[in-house]
Amino acid sequence: MRSLLGFALFCLSCTAHAELPTRIEAGYDLLTHGIKLGEVREVFVRDGDQYRIQSVSKPVGLLALFQPETIVITSEGEITRSGLQPRKFTHQRAKSPEKNTQADFDWINRTLTVSDRAGIRQLALPPGTQDRLSAMYQFVIAPPHARLELDLQVTNGSKLQPYHYLLDPARSAKVPFGDVRSYYLRTAPQSTAWKSEIWLAIDHEYFPAKMVLTEDNGSQFVQLLRTLDIQP
């Protein structure tokens, strides 16, 4: 199963990192077939030219009773003229540590070291590569103005995945706090039903307001922005 959050980055010229928010707090609902399965709390912190993002996912309802798993994802690294440059990414499960993954970025030697249950491997590190968490925050730094297509390289700590997106700047997304004007991104058609979609909230710093992952068999997983606090 491809990660719901593992699908975004682009490498564009962006504003100086002094203009970035010092802190972003976001809350998401996770749903499938209209049923809420969990909640996500994310915190982005900028400290000079360093950043750290933490995402904590917890199940709710019956899922919390039968699968009380907590997933903690972190990304940390530097803020450069091109945006976020990850140094380390971790994906940790409290009750299933065998599913943990990690990625270490060596930008000097252009190598990406990934680690999962299959062991440790080194991959080539393309310029602009992001992890599945830092990728989302690149849109705040460099909104995709006037772009019609987007090519991405994203790691989930286990592999490096390329993505190709098509963009539509005139869409809206319905989220718990109302309708938001959005930039809409979708992957190009595949041989199966698989598709990933992102709605960026134009009036909220182009922060991802809605994300939908459609699996090969047509099953959908939805992530909706519930709360957002951006501090300058």
Tab-separated table of C-alpha atoms in Angstrom:
chain	number	residue	atom	x	y	z
A	1	MET	CA	0.000	0.000	0.000
A	2	ARG	CA	1.417	3.294	-1.053
A	3	SER	CA	1.539	5.907	1.656
A	4	LEU	CA	-1.228	8.495	1.757
A	5	LEU	CA	1.186	11.165	2.635
A	6	GLY	CA	4.036	10.050	0.389
A	7	PHE	CA	3.346	12.094	-2.645
A	8	ALA	CA	4.559	15.655	-2.783
A	9	LEU	CA	7.559	17.820	-3.446
A	10	PHE	CA	8.879	20.005	-6.062
A	11	CYS	CA	12.122	21.908	-6.366
A	12	LEU	CA	11.512	25.504	-7.354
A	13	SER	CA	13.081	28.820	-6.585
A	14	CYS	CA	11.459	30.097	-3.390
A	15	THR	CA	11.381	32.984	-0.966
A	16	ALA	CA	14.100	33.354	1.656
A	17	HIS	CA	13.577	31.152	4.663
A	18	ALA	CA	13.266	34.224	6.905
A	19	GLU	CA	9.761	34.585	5.443
A	20	LEU	CA	8.744	31.090	6.482
A	21	PRO	CA	6.393	30.662	9.436
A	22	THR	CA	8.141	29.891	12.707
A	23	ARG	CA	5.480	27.362	13.637
A	24	ILE	CA	2.608	25.534	11.955
A	25	GLU	CA	0.145	23.334	13.832
A	26	ALA	CA	-2.358	21.283	11.857
A	27	GLY	CA	-4.988	18.698	12.699
A	28	TYR	CA	-6.384	16.214	10.169
A	29	ASP	CA	-9.169	13.633	10.089
A	30	LEU	CA	-8.498	10.287	8.370
A	31	LEU	CA	-11.473	8.651	6.659
A	32	THR	CA	-12.449	5.794	4.376
A	33	HIS	CA	-15.932	5.279	2.924
A	34	GLY	CA	-17.002	8.343	4.911
A	35	ILE	CA	-16.053	6.717	8.230
A	36	LYS	CA	-13.509	8.450	10.452
A	37	LEU	CA	-10.662	6.089	11.293
A	38	GLY	CA	-8.159	8.364	12.984
A	39	GLU	CA	-6.729	11.782	13.684
A	40	VAL	CA	-3.368	13.328	12.838
A	41	ARG	CA	-1.608	16.167	14.634
A	42	GLU	CA	1.327	17.826	12.903
A	43	VAL	CA	3.746	20.458	14.182
A	44	PHE	CA	6.305	22.285	12.041
A	45	VAL	CA	8.962	24.361	13.851
A	46	ARG	CA	11.579	26.635	12.283
A	47	ASP	CA	14.671	27.537	14.309
A	48	GLY	CA	16.923	29.760	12.219
A	49	ASP	CA	17.918	27.736	9.183
A	50	GLN	CA	16.852	24.438	10.777
A	51	TYR	CA	13.427	22.805	10.743
A	52	ARG	CA	11.663	19.918	12.413
A	53	ILE	CA	8.278	18.378	11.625
A	54	GLN	CA	6.469	15.799	13.729
A	55	SER	CA	3.271	14.005	12.736
A	56	VAL	CA	1.390	11.818	15.233
A	57	SER	CA	-1.462	9.591	14.019
A	58	LYS	CA	-3.874	7.811	16.343
A	59	PRO	CA	-6.960	5.691	15.597
A	60	VAL	CA	-10.413	6.606	16.905
A	61	GLY	CA	-13.631	4.691	17.541
A	62	LEU	CA	-13.660	0.932	17.097
A	63	LEU	CA	-10.308	0.989	15.366
A	64	ALA	CA	-8.771	2.394	18.551
A	65	LEU	CA	-10.107	-0.630	20.440
A	66	PHE	CA	-8.933	-3.294	18.033
A	67	GLN	CA	-5.800	-1.640	16.621
A	68	PRO	CA	-4.564	0.891	19.194
A	69	GLU	CA	-1.502	1.858	17.179
A	70	THR	CA	0.285	5.213	17.368
A	71	ILE	CA	2.389	6.262	14.383
A	72	VAL	CA	5.016	8.985	14.830
A	73	ILE	CA	6.687	10.425	11.737
A	74	THR	CA	9.480	12.995	11.930
A	75	SER	CA	11.491	14.990	9.431
A	76	GLU	CA	14.366	17.285	10.285
A	77	GLY	CA	16.927	19.170	8.275
A	78	GLU	CA	17.941	22.539	6.885
A	79	ILE	CA	16.106	25.376	5.159
A	80	THR	CA	17.936	26.437	2.008
A	81	ARG	CA	17.233	28.786	-0.883
A	82	SER	CA	15.477	25.861	-2.585
A	83	GLY	CA	13.318	25.118	0.437
A	84	LEU	CA	13.449	22.244	2.880
A	85	GLN	CA	16.472	19.955	2.635
A	86	PRO	CA	15.828	16.883	4.807
A	87	ARG	CA	18.638	15.364	6.809
A	88	LYS	CA	16.783	12.541	8.565
A	89	PHE	CA	13.335	10.960	8.272
A	90	THR	CA	11.795	8.381	10.621
A	91	HIS	CA	8.508	6.473	10.554
A	92	GLN	CA	7.841	4.645	13.823
A	93	ARG	CA	5.000	2.410	15.014
A	94	ALA	CA	4.616	1.891	18.752
A	95	LYS	CA	3.220	-1.648	18.554
A	96	SER	CA	4.732	-2.832	15.274
A	97	PRO	CA	8.405	-1.780	15.324
A	98	GLU	CA	9.189	-4.270	12.553
A	99	LYS	CA	7.384	-1.845	10.213
A	100	ASN	CA	9.591	1.109	11.171
A	101	THR	CA	11.526	2.874	8.413
A	102	GLN	CA	14.248	5.520	8.311
A	103	ALA	CA	16.006	7.609	5.672
A	104	ASP	CA	19.296	9.487	6.041
A	105	PHE	CA	20.186	12.107	3.429
A	106	ASP	CA	23.850	12.666	2.515
A	107	TRP	CA	23.711	15.665	0.205
A	108	ILE	CA	27.489	15.995	-0.079
A	109	ASN	CA	27.932	12.469	-1.432
A	110	ARG	CA	24.458	12.400	-3.011
A	111	THR	CA	23.398	9.183	-1.323
A	112	LEU	CA	20.158	8.240	0.403
A	113	THR	CA	20.377	5.504	3.036
A	114	VAL	CA	17.053	3.771	3.678
A	115	SER	CA	16.349	1.258	6.416
A	116	ASP	CA	13.405	-1.118	6.914
A	117	ARG	CA	12.723	-4.749	7.804
A	118	ALA	CA	14.624	-5.822	4.681
A	119	GLY	CA	17.817	-4.162	5.905
A	120	ILE	CA	19.876	-1.091	5.037
A	121	ARG	CA	20.373	0.071	1.454
A	122	GLN	CA	22.020	3.017	-0.280
A	123	LEU	CA	20.354	4.775	-3.201
A	124	ALA	CA	21.330	7.663	-5.436
A	125	LEU	CA	19.973	10.959	-4.076
A	126	PRO	CA	18.491	13.173	-6.831
A	127	PRO	CA	18.525	16.955	-6.272
A	128	GLY	CA	15.424	18.215	-4.494
A	129	THR	CA	14.398	14.855	-3.039
A	130	GLN	CA	12.026	15.129	-0.076
A	131	ASP	CA	10.568	12.725	2.438
A	132	ARG	CA	6.825	12.098	2.657
A	133	LEU	CA	6.423	14.624	5.482
A	134	SER	CA	8.645	17.516	4.410
A	135	ALA	CA	7.145	17.289	0.917
A	136	MET	CA	3.847	18.747	2.114
A	137	TYR	CA	5.485	21.846	3.565
A	138	GLN	CA	7.292	22.706	0.338
A	139	PHE	CA	3.992	24.057	-0.986
A	140	VAL	CA	3.968	26.700	1.756
A	141	ILE	CA	7.457	27.783	0.704
A	142	ALA	CA	6.939	27.710	-3.063
A	143	PRO	CA	3.319	27.565	-4.264
A	144	PRO	CA	2.987	26.038	-7.763
A	145	HIS	CA	1.959	29.280	-9.456
A	146	ALA	CA	1.326	28.961	-13.205
A	147	ARG	CA	2.494	25.347	-13.300
A	148	LEU	CA	0.549	22.708	-15.225
A	149	GLU	CA	2.735	19.687	-14.397
A	150	LEU	CA	4.974	18.625	-11.542
A	151	ASP	CA	7.601	15.853	-11.194
A	152	LEU	CA	8.491	14.693	-7.702
A	153	GLN	CA	10.960	12.401	-5.907
A	154	VAL	CA	9.796	11.306	-2.438
A	155	THR	CA	11.082	8.727	0.050
A	156	ASN	CA	9.101	6.946	2.752
A	157	GLY	CA	12.230	5.550	4.397
A	158	SER	CA	11.960	2.300	2.467
A	159	LYS	CA	12.262	3.396	-1.159
A	160	LEU	CA	12.467	6.415	-3.455
A	161	GLN	CA	9.318	6.995	-5.484
A	162	PRO	CA	8.860	9.269	-8.533
A	163	TYR	CA	5.512	11.033	-9.038
A	164	HIS	CA	4.096	13.006	-11.949
A	165	TYR	CA	1.246	15.431	-11.196
A	166	LEU	CA	-1.129	17.472	-13.322
A	167	LEU	CA	-2.357	20.778	-11.843
A	168	ASP	CA	-5.648	22.696	-11.940
A	169	PRO	CA	-5.559	26.122	-10.193
A	170	ALA	CA	-9.343	26.540	-9.983
A	171	ARG	CA	-10.865	23.991	-7.623
A	172	SER	CA	-12.450	24.034	-4.183
A	173	ALA	CA	-12.243	21.537	-1.334
A	174	LYS	CA	-14.801	20.881	1.373
A	175	VAL	CA	-13.168	20.425	4.784
A	176	PRO	CA	-14.607	20.407	8.333
A	177	PHE	CA	-14.297	24.199	8.715
A	178	GLY	CA	-15.846	25.024	5.307
A	179	ASP	CA	-15.091	25.264	1.592
A	180	VAL	CA	-11.603	26.442	0.636
A	181	ARG	CA	-10.303	27.768	-2.676
A	182	SER	CA	-7.680	25.326	-3.830
A	183	TYR	CA	-4.969	24.389	-6.266
A	184	TYR	CA	-5.749	20.825	-7.305
A	185	LEU	CA	-3.028	18.262	-8.056
A	186	ARG	CA	-3.638	14.764	-9.406
A	187	THR	CA	-1.384	12.057	-10.729
A	188	ALA	CA	-1.504	11.153	-14.398
A	189	PRO	CA	-3.772	8.190	-15.313
A	190	GLN	CA	-2.400	4.756	-14.415
A	191	SER	CA	-3.075	1.254	-15.716
A	192	THR	CA	-5.069	0.605	-12.510
A	193	ALA	CA	-7.396	2.749	-10.386
A	194	TRP	CA	-4.426	4.038	-8.364
A	195	LYS	CA	-4.388	7.821	-8.038
A	196	SER	CA	-3.239	10.444	-5.553
A	197	GLU	CA	-4.833	13.884	-5.259
A	198	ILE	CA	-3.962	17.009	-3.260
A	199	TRP	CA	-5.932	20.208	-2.698
A	200	LEU	CA	-3.779	23.189	-1.605
A	201	ALA	CA	-5.653	25.910	0.312
A	202	ILE	CA	-4.940	29.159	-1.567
A	203	ASP	CA	-6.091	31.411	1.293
A	204	HIS	CA	-4.144	29.428	3.906
A	205	GLU	CA	-0.563	29.668	2.595
A	206	TYR	CA	-1.174	26.835	0.094
A	207	PHE	CA	-1.208	24.353	2.948
A	208	PRO	CA	-2.580	20.904	1.988
A	209	ALA	CA	-6.280	20.951	2.906
A	210	LYS	CA	-7.341	17.624	1.456
A	211	MET	CA	-5.545	14.510	0.243
A	212	VAL	CA	-7.068	11.427	-1.343
A	213	LEU	CA	-5.321	8.168	-2.174
A	214	THR	CA	-7.156	5.711	-4.415
A	215	GLU	CA	-5.720	2.200	-4.266
A	216	ASP	CA	-5.324	-0.181	-7.207
A	217	ASN	CA	-8.616	-1.869	-6.257
A	218	GLY	CA	-10.519	1.434	-6.015
A	219	SER	CA	-10.480	1.781	-2.217
A	220	GLN	CA	-10.018	5.386	-1.089
A	221	PHE	CA	-8.315	6.929	1.933
A	222	VAL	CA	-9.054	10.585	2.652
A	223	GLN	CA	-7.202	13.090	4.839
A	224	LEU	CA	-9.093	16.329	5.642
A	225	LEU	CA	-7.696	19.430	7.336
A	226	ARG	CA	-9.660	20.083	10.546
A	227	THR	CA	-7.598	22.810	12.255
A	228	LEU	CA	-4.722	25.039	11.161
A	229	ASP	CA	-2.625	27.598	13.054
A	230	ILE	CA	0.214	29.350	11.207
A	231	GLN	CA	2.484	31.611	13.257
A	232	PRO	CA	4.783	34.104	11.447
